[in-house]
Amino acid sequence: MRAARLIKMVLLLQSRPSMTAAELARELEVSERTITRDAQALSEAGVPVYADRGRAGGYRLVGGYRTRLTGLARGEAEALFLSGVPGALREMGMEDTASAARLKVSAALLPSLRDASRTAAQRFHLDAPAWFSEPETPELLPSVADAVWDDRRITARYRRGDAEVERVLEPYGLVLKAGVWYLCARVAEVAEPGSSPGPFRGYRVYRIDRFTAVSPGEERFGRDETFDLPGFWEERAEEFARSILRAEVVVRLSPEGVRRLSYAVDPASARQALSACGAPDGMGWVTVTLAVESEEVAHAQLTGLGPEVEVLSPAELRDRFARDAARLAALYEWGHRGSAHE
């Protein structure tokens, strides 16, 4: 514990011209008396820690005592500090480790690059969760993250519908998507139904908030170094999107409806439908065939386009929109004559 604190104290002093005992005490979460003892221990060990006396005094390193990272341009240094996602690291239980790593890098950089972390933070912030949601960190996420880093098999129990299933998994990677954590893992039973085909055969995706228990094993697995986590996630996400878009509706869209379509329905489905549509009619409207999850979902999504969309088929969905339109017309006609509450 003390050794780690002494190293951090040296790194802090490397990254700044000088620090007071009070500043060091706050950073290291110890008393100023402990800082005095630690400075003396470092000095006795050959680290040139010098104490300046007086009101403006403090501790500093003398004699150019530092290790520098050379060859880094400013843009490269700033990109390095952008690689950390504070919220995600905190949820995985790695905030302290990441903080120590950033401190070491800061201390080793040339003086002209020391402000790279500040300038990067001023210009970029990642807010992963979606709007209007209150994401909760899965309780078992830190345990899963530890297993991912250690290449250690886990026995996981998770909810599948109304039942619980247990699997032995080789955890390959974590993905944070719109505030939801997913585990990409290889199943011990490679031929398990539902696993990805082709080069990703045997790999599956699990929502970590559906895990009810995780037991890390003692055995490490041999990682397939050719596994491409971004490639696997992209393929799996596209496969998932295709699997849920099982119905089709034919609609007419006004120019404004065309512009707003990707905001109302699945963006990939909207792009595909618009790319295959014909030329606009005399009013500028286009007819498209749109892949949707179901007629019920299509009704909820397309309602948001209001008068900028006309449903042509299926007939049941068109009739439903016609009934909605009639109810709206009656409602607003009544509202024009006067509210029933007046």
GROMACS .gro file of C-alpha atoms in nm:
model
  342
    1MET     CA    1   0.000   0.000   0.000
    2ARG     CA    2   0.273   0.246   0.098
    3ALA     CA    3   0.487   0.153  -0.201
    4ALA     CA    4   0.201   0.233  -0.439
    5ARG     CA    5   0.147   0.565  -0.260
    6LEU     CA    6   0.515   0.657  -0.290
    7ILE     CA    7   0.513   0.582  -0.663
    8LYS     CA    8   0.202   0.794  -0.710
    9MET     CA    9   0.364   1.077  -0.514
   10VAL     CA   10   0.665   1.073  -0.745
   11LEU     CA   11   0.439   1.074  -1.050
   12LEU     CA   12   0.239   1.366  -0.914
   13LEU     CA   13   0.557   1.564  -0.859
   14GLN     CA   14   0.677   1.476  -1.208
   15SER     CA   15   0.360   1.612  -1.361
   16ARG     CA   16   0.368   1.950  -1.182
   17PRO     CA   17   0.639   2.204  -1.099
   18SER     CA   18   0.567   2.170  -0.726
   19MET     CA   19   0.292   2.072  -0.484
   20THR     CA   20   0.223   2.172  -0.127
   21ALA     CA   21   0.190   1.914   0.147
   22ALA     CA   22  -0.183   1.992   0.163
   23GLU     CA   23  -0.227   1.931  -0.211
   24LEU     CA   24  -0.039   1.603  -0.195
   25ALA     CA   25  -0.237   1.497   0.110
   26ARG     CA   26  -0.564   1.557  -0.074
   27GLU     CA   27  -0.452   1.369  -0.383
   28LEU     CA   28  -0.317   1.073  -0.187
   29GLU     CA   29  -0.591   1.079   0.081
   30VAL     CA   30  -0.348   1.085   0.373
   31SER     CA   31  -0.242   1.339   0.636
   32GLU     CA   32   0.021   1.609   0.581
   33ARG     CA   33   0.233   1.436   0.846
   34THR     CA   34   0.231   1.122   0.630
   35ILE     CA   35   0.338   1.331   0.330
   36THR     CA   36   0.637   1.459   0.528
   37ARG     CA   37   0.738   1.103   0.620
   38ASP     CA   38   0.691   0.980   0.263
   39ALA     CA   39   0.903   1.264   0.123
   40GLN     CA   40   1.180   1.174   0.365
   41ALA     CA   41   1.155   0.805   0.265
   42LEU     CA   42   1.182   0.893  -0.102
   43SER     CA   43   1.481   1.114  -0.039
   44GLU     CA   44   1.654   0.836   0.155
   45ALA     CA   45   1.583   0.601  -0.137
   46GLY     CA   46   1.763   0.834  -0.377
   47VAL     CA   47   1.466   1.016  -0.527
   48PRO     CA   48   1.559   1.388  -0.528
   49VAL     CA   49   1.255   1.531  -0.349
   50TYR     CA   50   1.323   1.888  -0.234
   51ALA     CA   51   1.109   2.077   0.017
   52ASP     CA   52   1.076   2.453  -0.032
   53ARG     CA   53   1.004   2.638   0.290
   54GLY     CA   54   0.769   2.929   0.342
   55ARG     CA   55   0.413   3.023   0.253
   56ALA     CA   56   0.465   2.957  -0.122
   57GLY     CA   57   0.674   2.649  -0.059
   58GLY     CA   58   0.608   2.287  -0.137
   59TYR     CA   59   0.766   1.972  -0.267
   60ARG     CA   60   0.934   1.935  -0.605
   61LEU     CA   61   1.174   1.708  -0.788
   62VAL     CA   62   1.517   1.842  -0.879
   63GLY     CA   63   1.784   1.739  -1.122
   64GLY     CA   64   1.549   1.657  -1.411
   65TYR     CA   65   1.431   1.341  -1.238
   66ARG     CA   66   1.168   1.205  -1.476
   67THR     CA   67   1.095   0.951  -1.748
   68ARG     CA   68   0.965   1.104  -2.068
   69LEU     CA   69   0.763   0.965  -2.354
   70THR     CA   70   0.930   1.100  -2.665
   71GLY     CA   71   0.801   1.107  -3.020
   72LEU     CA   72   0.441   1.196  -2.930
   73ALA     CA   73   0.287   1.489  -3.115
   74ARG     CA   74   0.019   1.699  -2.944
   75GLY     CA   75  -0.261   1.540  -3.145
   76GLU     CA   76  -0.137   1.193  -3.053
   77ALA     CA   77  -0.118   1.281  -2.684
   78GLU     CA   78  -0.471   1.425  -2.687
   79ALA     CA   79  -0.603   1.118  -2.868
   80LEU     CA   80  -0.444   0.901  -2.601
   81PHE     CA   81  -0.646   1.073  -2.329
   82LEU     CA   82  -0.964   1.043  -2.536
   83SER     CA   83  -0.931   0.664  -2.529
   84GLY     CA   84  -1.070   0.645  -2.177
   85VAL     CA   85  -1.446   0.650  -2.114
   86PRO     CA   86  -1.478   0.757  -1.748
   87GLY     CA   87  -1.835   0.639  -1.693
   88ALA     CA   88  -1.774   0.298  -1.849
   89LEU     CA   89  -1.447   0.250  -1.660
   90ARG     CA   90  -1.620   0.341  -1.334
   91GLU     CA   91  -1.899   0.088  -1.398
   92MET     CA   92  -1.646  -0.187  -1.470
   93GLY     CA   93  -1.464  -0.110  -1.144
   94MET     CA   94  -1.154   0.018  -1.326
   95GLU     CA   95  -1.167   0.389  -1.242
   96ASP     CA   96  -0.869   0.381  -1.004
   97THR     CA   97  -0.658   0.178  -1.247
   98ALA     CA   98  -0.737   0.415  -1.534
   99SER     CA   99  -0.666   0.719  -1.317
  100ALA     CA  100  -0.325   0.580  -1.221
  101ALA     CA  101  -0.246   0.504  -1.586
  102ARG     CA  102  -0.338   0.856  -1.697
  103LEU     CA  103  -0.126   0.999  -1.419
  104LYS     CA  104   0.175   0.793  -1.527
  105VAL     CA  105   0.135   0.907  -1.886
  106SER     CA  106   0.098   1.271  -1.779
  107ALA     CA  107   0.408   1.249  -1.567
  108ALA     CA  108   0.611   1.097  -1.849
  109LEU     CA  109   0.506   1.344  -2.118
  110LEU     CA  110   0.720   1.636  -2.220
  111PRO     CA  111   0.629   1.959  -2.034
  112SER     CA  112   0.482   2.112  -2.351
  113LEU     CA  113   0.230   1.826  -2.373
  114ARG     CA  114   0.124   1.807  -2.010
  115ASP     CA  115  -0.202   1.989  -2.074
  116ALA     CA  116  -0.313   1.728  -2.329
  117SER     CA  117  -0.558   1.566  -2.086
  118ARG     CA  118  -0.719   1.901  -2.009
  119THR     CA  119  -0.747   2.015  -2.370
  120ALA     CA  120  -0.892   1.680  -2.475
  121ALA     CA  121  -1.150   1.688  -2.193
  122GLN     CA  122  -1.252   2.042  -2.293
  123ARG     CA  123  -1.329   1.928  -2.646
  124PHE     CA  124  -1.488   1.584  -2.618
  125HIS     CA  125  -1.726   1.409  -2.382
  126LEU     CA  126  -1.898   1.074  -2.441
  127ASP     CA  127  -2.251   1.042  -2.302
  128ALA     CA  128  -2.336   0.682  -2.389
  129PRO     CA  129  -2.692   0.637  -2.253
  130ALA     CA  130  -2.990   0.729  -2.468
  131TRP     CA  131  -3.215   1.025  -2.391
  132PHE     CA  132  -3.506   0.986  -2.149
  133SER     CA  133  -3.364   0.679  -1.980
  134GLU     CA  134  -3.219   0.605  -1.640
  135PRO     CA  135  -2.956   0.337  -1.700
  136GLU     CA  136  -2.854   0.121  -1.408
  137THR     CA  137  -2.513  -0.038  -1.378
  138PRO     CA  138  -2.552  -0.419  -1.369
  139GLU     CA  139  -2.444  -0.547  -1.029
  140LEU     CA  140  -2.240  -0.829  -1.183
  141LEU     CA  141  -2.058  -0.613  -1.439
  142PRO     CA  142  -1.728  -0.580  -1.243
  143SER     CA  143  -1.705  -0.959  -1.205
  144VAL     CA  144  -1.768  -1.011  -1.575
  145ALA     CA  145  -1.515  -0.740  -1.665
  146ASP     CA  146  -1.248  -0.906  -1.448
  147ALA     CA  147  -1.307  -1.235  -1.629
  148VAL     CA  148  -1.281  -1.062  -1.968
  149TRP     CA  149  -0.944  -0.910  -1.878
  150ASP     CA  150  -0.810  -1.235  -1.730
  151ASP     CA  151  -0.937  -1.464  -2.011
  152ARG     CA  152  -1.106  -1.669  -1.740
  153ARG     CA  153  -1.407  -1.893  -1.800
  154ILE     CA  154  -1.723  -1.814  -1.609
  155THR     CA  155  -2.034  -2.008  -1.520
  156ALA     CA  156  -2.324  -1.771  -1.572
  157ARG     CA  157  -2.692  -1.799  -1.493
  158TYR     CA  158  -2.920  -1.567  -1.687
  159ARG     CA  159  -3.288  -1.506  -1.746
  160ARG     CA  160  -3.433  -1.637  -2.071
  161GLY     CA  161  -3.802  -1.558  -2.078
  162ASP     CA  162  -3.960  -1.700  -1.763
  163ALA     CA  163  -3.679  -1.948  -1.700
  164GLU     CA  164  -3.314  -1.936  -1.591
  165VAL     CA  165  -3.039  -2.097  -1.798
  166GLU     CA  166  -2.684  -2.182  -1.695
  167ARG     CA  167  -2.392  -2.175  -1.938
  168VAL     CA  168  -2.014  -2.204  -1.922
  169LEU     CA  169  -1.885  -1.907  -2.119
  170GLU     CA  170  -1.553  -1.781  -2.248
  171PRO     CA  171  -1.593  -1.402  -2.211
  172TYR     CA  172  -1.429  -1.230  -2.507
  173GLY     CA  173  -1.541  -0.870  -2.487
  174LEU     CA  174  -1.778  -0.607  -2.348
  175VAL     CA  175  -1.991  -0.366  -2.550
  176LEU     CA  176  -2.173  -0.060  -2.416
  177LYS     CA  177  -2.465   0.022  -2.645
  178ALA     CA  178  -2.699   0.312  -2.563
  179GLY     CA  179  -2.638   0.269  -2.190
  180VAL     CA  180  -2.683  -0.111  -2.194
  181TRP     CA  181  -2.391  -0.348  -2.129
  182TYR     CA  182  -2.351  -0.663  -2.338
  183LEU     CA  183  -2.108  -0.955  -2.311
  184CYS     CA  184  -1.975  -1.116  -2.628
  185ALA     CA  185  -1.876  -1.469  -2.533
  186ARG     CA  186  -1.798  -1.806  -2.683
  187VAL     CA  187  -2.019  -2.087  -2.558
  188ALA     CA  188  -1.848  -2.406  -2.448
  189GLU     CA  189  -2.109  -2.602  -2.643
  190VAL     CA  190  -2.011  -2.457  -2.982
  191ALA     CA  191  -2.311  -2.603  -3.159
  192GLU     CA  192  -2.564  -2.440  -2.926
  193PRO     CA  193  -2.873  -2.331  -3.126
  194GLY     CA  194  -2.876  -1.959  -3.193
  195SER     CA  195  -2.501  -1.912  -3.200
  196SER     CA  196  -2.355  -1.707  -3.484
  197PRO     CA  197  -2.264  -1.896  -3.805
  198GLY     CA  198  -1.948  -1.868  -4.012
  199PRO     CA  199  -1.628  -1.731  -3.853
  200PHE     CA  200  -1.821  -1.636  -3.539
  201ARG     CA  201  -1.976  -1.978  -3.484
  202GLY     CA  202  -2.018  -2.047  -3.114
  203TYR     CA  203  -2.018  -1.679  -3.013
  204ARG     CA  204  -2.325  -1.517  -2.862
  205VAL     CA  205  -2.432  -1.187  -2.710
  206TYR     CA  206  -2.575  -1.161  -2.358
  207ARG     CA  207  -2.729  -0.862  -2.182
  208ILE     CA  208  -2.541  -0.842  -1.854
  209ASP     CA  209  -2.839  -0.703  -1.664
  210ARG     CA  210  -3.009  -1.039  -1.726
  211PHE     CA  211  -2.737  -1.232  -1.544
  212THR     CA  212  -2.850  -1.356  -1.205
  213ALA     CA  213  -2.520  -1.517  -1.101
  214VAL     CA  214  -2.161  -1.525  -1.228
  215SER     CA  215  -1.897  -1.764  -1.095
  216PRO     CA  216  -1.543  -1.712  -1.231
  217GLY     CA  217  -1.353  -2.036  -1.274
  218GLU     CA  218  -0.989  -2.107  -1.205
  219GLU     CA  219  -0.922  -2.212  -1.564
  220ARG     CA  220  -0.815  -1.965  -1.831
  221PHE     CA  221  -0.920  -2.026  -2.189
  222GLY     CA  222  -0.708  -1.997  -2.501
  223ARG     CA  223  -0.825  -1.679  -2.671
  224ASP     CA  224  -0.867  -1.687  -3.048
  225GLU     CA  225  -0.645  -1.393  -3.140
  226THR     CA  226  -0.821  -1.359  -3.477
  227PHE     CA  227  -1.151  -1.274  -3.306
  228ASP     CA  228  -1.263  -0.926  -3.418
  229LEU     CA  229  -1.489  -0.775  -3.151
  230PRO     CA  230  -1.606  -0.471  -3.357
  231GLY     CA  231  -1.666  -0.693  -3.661
  232PHE     CA  232  -1.860  -0.949  -3.457
  233TRP     CA  233  -2.074  -0.680  -3.295
  234GLU     CA  234  -2.155  -0.517  -3.629
  235GLU     CA  235  -2.256  -0.850  -3.781
  236ARG     CA  236  -2.461  -0.949  -3.478
  237ALA     CA  237  -2.636  -0.610  -3.463
  238GLU     CA  238  -2.734  -0.632  -3.831
  239GLU     CA  239  -2.852  -0.989  -3.781
  240PHE     CA  240  -3.065  -0.880  -3.485
  241ALA     CA  241  -3.217  -0.592  -3.680
  242ARG     CA  242  -3.309  -0.825  -3.967
  243SER     CA  243  -3.457  -1.081  -3.730
  244ILE     CA  244  -3.709  -0.841  -3.578
  245LEU     CA  245  -3.819  -0.673  -3.904
  246ARG     CA  246  -4.054  -0.951  -4.011
  247ALA     CA  247  -4.344  -0.757  -4.162
  248GLU     CA  248  -4.385  -0.510  -4.449
  249VAL     CA  249  -4.607  -0.209  -4.504
  250VAL     CA  250  -4.651   0.000  -4.819
  251VAL     CA  251  -4.685   0.374  -4.761
  252ARG     CA  252  -4.686   0.704  -4.949
  253LEU     CA  253  -4.466   0.977  -4.811
  254SER     CA  254  -4.469   1.350  -4.865
  255PRO     CA  255  -4.131   1.526  -4.906
  256GLU     CA  256  -4.149   1.611  -4.535
  257GLY     CA  257  -4.240   1.249  -4.458
  258VAL     CA  258  -3.931   1.133  -4.649
  259ARG     CA  259  -3.716   1.367  -4.444
  260ARG     CA  260  -3.861   1.248  -4.111
  261LEU     CA  261  -3.892   0.876  -4.187
  262SER     CA  262  -3.557   0.772  -4.038
  263TYR     CA  263  -3.654   0.944  -3.711
  264ALA     CA  264  -3.981   0.750  -3.689
  265VAL     CA  265  -3.872   0.396  -3.783
  266ASP     CA  266  -3.553   0.190  -3.784
  267PRO     CA  267  -3.296   0.405  -3.973
  268ALA     CA  268  -3.153   0.110  -4.169
  269SER     CA  269  -3.502   0.005  -4.275
  270ALA     CA  270  -3.580   0.363  -4.380
  271ARG     CA  271  -3.261   0.390  -4.586
  272GLN     CA  272  -3.329   0.060  -4.761
  273ALA     CA  273  -3.690   0.153  -4.839
  274LEU     CA  274  -3.605   0.497  -4.975
  275SER     CA  275  -3.318   0.366  -5.188
  276ALA     CA  276  -3.557   0.126  -5.364
  277CYS     CA  277  -3.851   0.364  -5.418
  278GLY     CA  278  -3.956   0.500  -5.755
  279ALA     CA  279  -3.980   0.857  -5.878
  280PRO     CA  280  -4.207   1.104  -5.694
  281ASP     CA  281  -4.561   1.156  -5.826
  282GLY     CA  282  -4.701   1.488  -5.941
  283MET     CA  283  -4.741   1.604  -5.579
  284GLY     CA  284  -4.386   1.507  -5.487
  285TRP     CA  285  -4.496   1.200  -5.288
  286VAL     CA  286  -4.312   0.865  -5.312
  287THR     CA  287  -4.435   0.512  -5.250
  288VAL     CA  288  -4.209   0.282  -5.045
  289THR     CA  289  -4.219  -0.070  -4.906
  290LEU     CA  290  -4.101  -0.055  -4.548
  291ALA     CA  291  -3.976  -0.345  -4.332
  292VAL     CA  292  -4.123  -0.323  -3.980
  293GLU     CA  293  -4.131  -0.533  -3.667
  294SER     CA  294  -4.510  -0.578  -3.676
  295GLU     CA  295  -4.827  -0.396  -3.779
  296GLU     CA  296  -4.874  -0.289  -3.418
  297VAL     CA  297  -4.526  -0.135  -3.402
  298ALA     CA  298  -4.570   0.022  -3.747
  299HIS     CA  299  -4.891   0.187  -3.630
  300ALA     CA  300  -4.715   0.342  -3.330
  301GLN     CA  301  -4.416   0.455  -3.536
  302LEU     CA  302  -4.595   0.593  -3.841
  303THR     CA  303  -4.852   0.777  -3.632
  304GLY     CA  304  -4.572   1.018  -3.546
  305LEU     CA  305  -4.557   1.129  -3.912
  306GLY     CA  306  -4.915   1.253  -3.899
  307PRO     CA  307  -5.048   1.376  -4.237
  308GLU     CA  308  -4.707   1.325  -4.404
  309VAL     CA  309  -4.776   0.952  -4.454
  310GLU     CA  310  -5.056   0.751  -4.615
  311VAL     CA  311  -5.070   0.377  -4.545
  312LEU     CA  312  -5.165   0.179  -4.858
  313SER     CA  313  -5.132  -0.177  -4.727
  314PRO     CA  314  -5.199  -0.401  -4.550
  315ALA     CA  315  -5.567  -0.317  -4.556
  316GLU     CA  316  -5.612  -0.374  -4.182
  317LEU     CA  317  -5.346  -0.117  -4.099
  318ARG     CA  318  -5.490   0.133  -4.351
  319ASP     CA  319  -5.835   0.091  -4.192
  320ARG     CA  320  -5.685   0.154  -3.850
  321PHE     CA  321  -5.530   0.481  -3.963
  322ALA     CA  322  -5.859   0.579  -4.126
  323ARG     CA  323  -6.039   0.522  -3.796
  324ASP     CA  324  -5.772   0.728  -3.615
  325ALA     CA  325  -5.817   1.009  -3.866
  326ALA     CA  326  -6.195   1.004  -3.822
  327ARG     CA  327  -6.163   1.018  -3.444
  328LEU     CA  328  -5.918   1.308  -3.468
  329ALA     CA  329  -6.145   1.497  -3.706
  330ALA     CA  330  -6.441   1.447  -3.472
  331LEU     CA  331  -6.234   1.548  -3.171
  332TYR     CA  332  -6.115   1.872  -3.328
  333GLU     CA  333  -6.455   1.949  -3.476
  334TRP     CA  334  -6.605   1.918  -3.128
  335GLY     CA  335  -6.323   2.126  -2.985
  336HIS     CA  336  -6.403   2.401  -3.238
  337ARG     CA  337  -6.765   2.416  -3.117
  338GLY     CA  338  -6.660   2.422  -2.754
  339SER     CA  339  -6.522   2.189  -2.491
  340ALA     CA  340  -6.755   1.954  -2.309
  341HIS     CA  341  -6.595   2.069  -1.985
  342GLU     CA  342  -6.704   2.431  -2.032
   0.00000   0.00000   0.00000
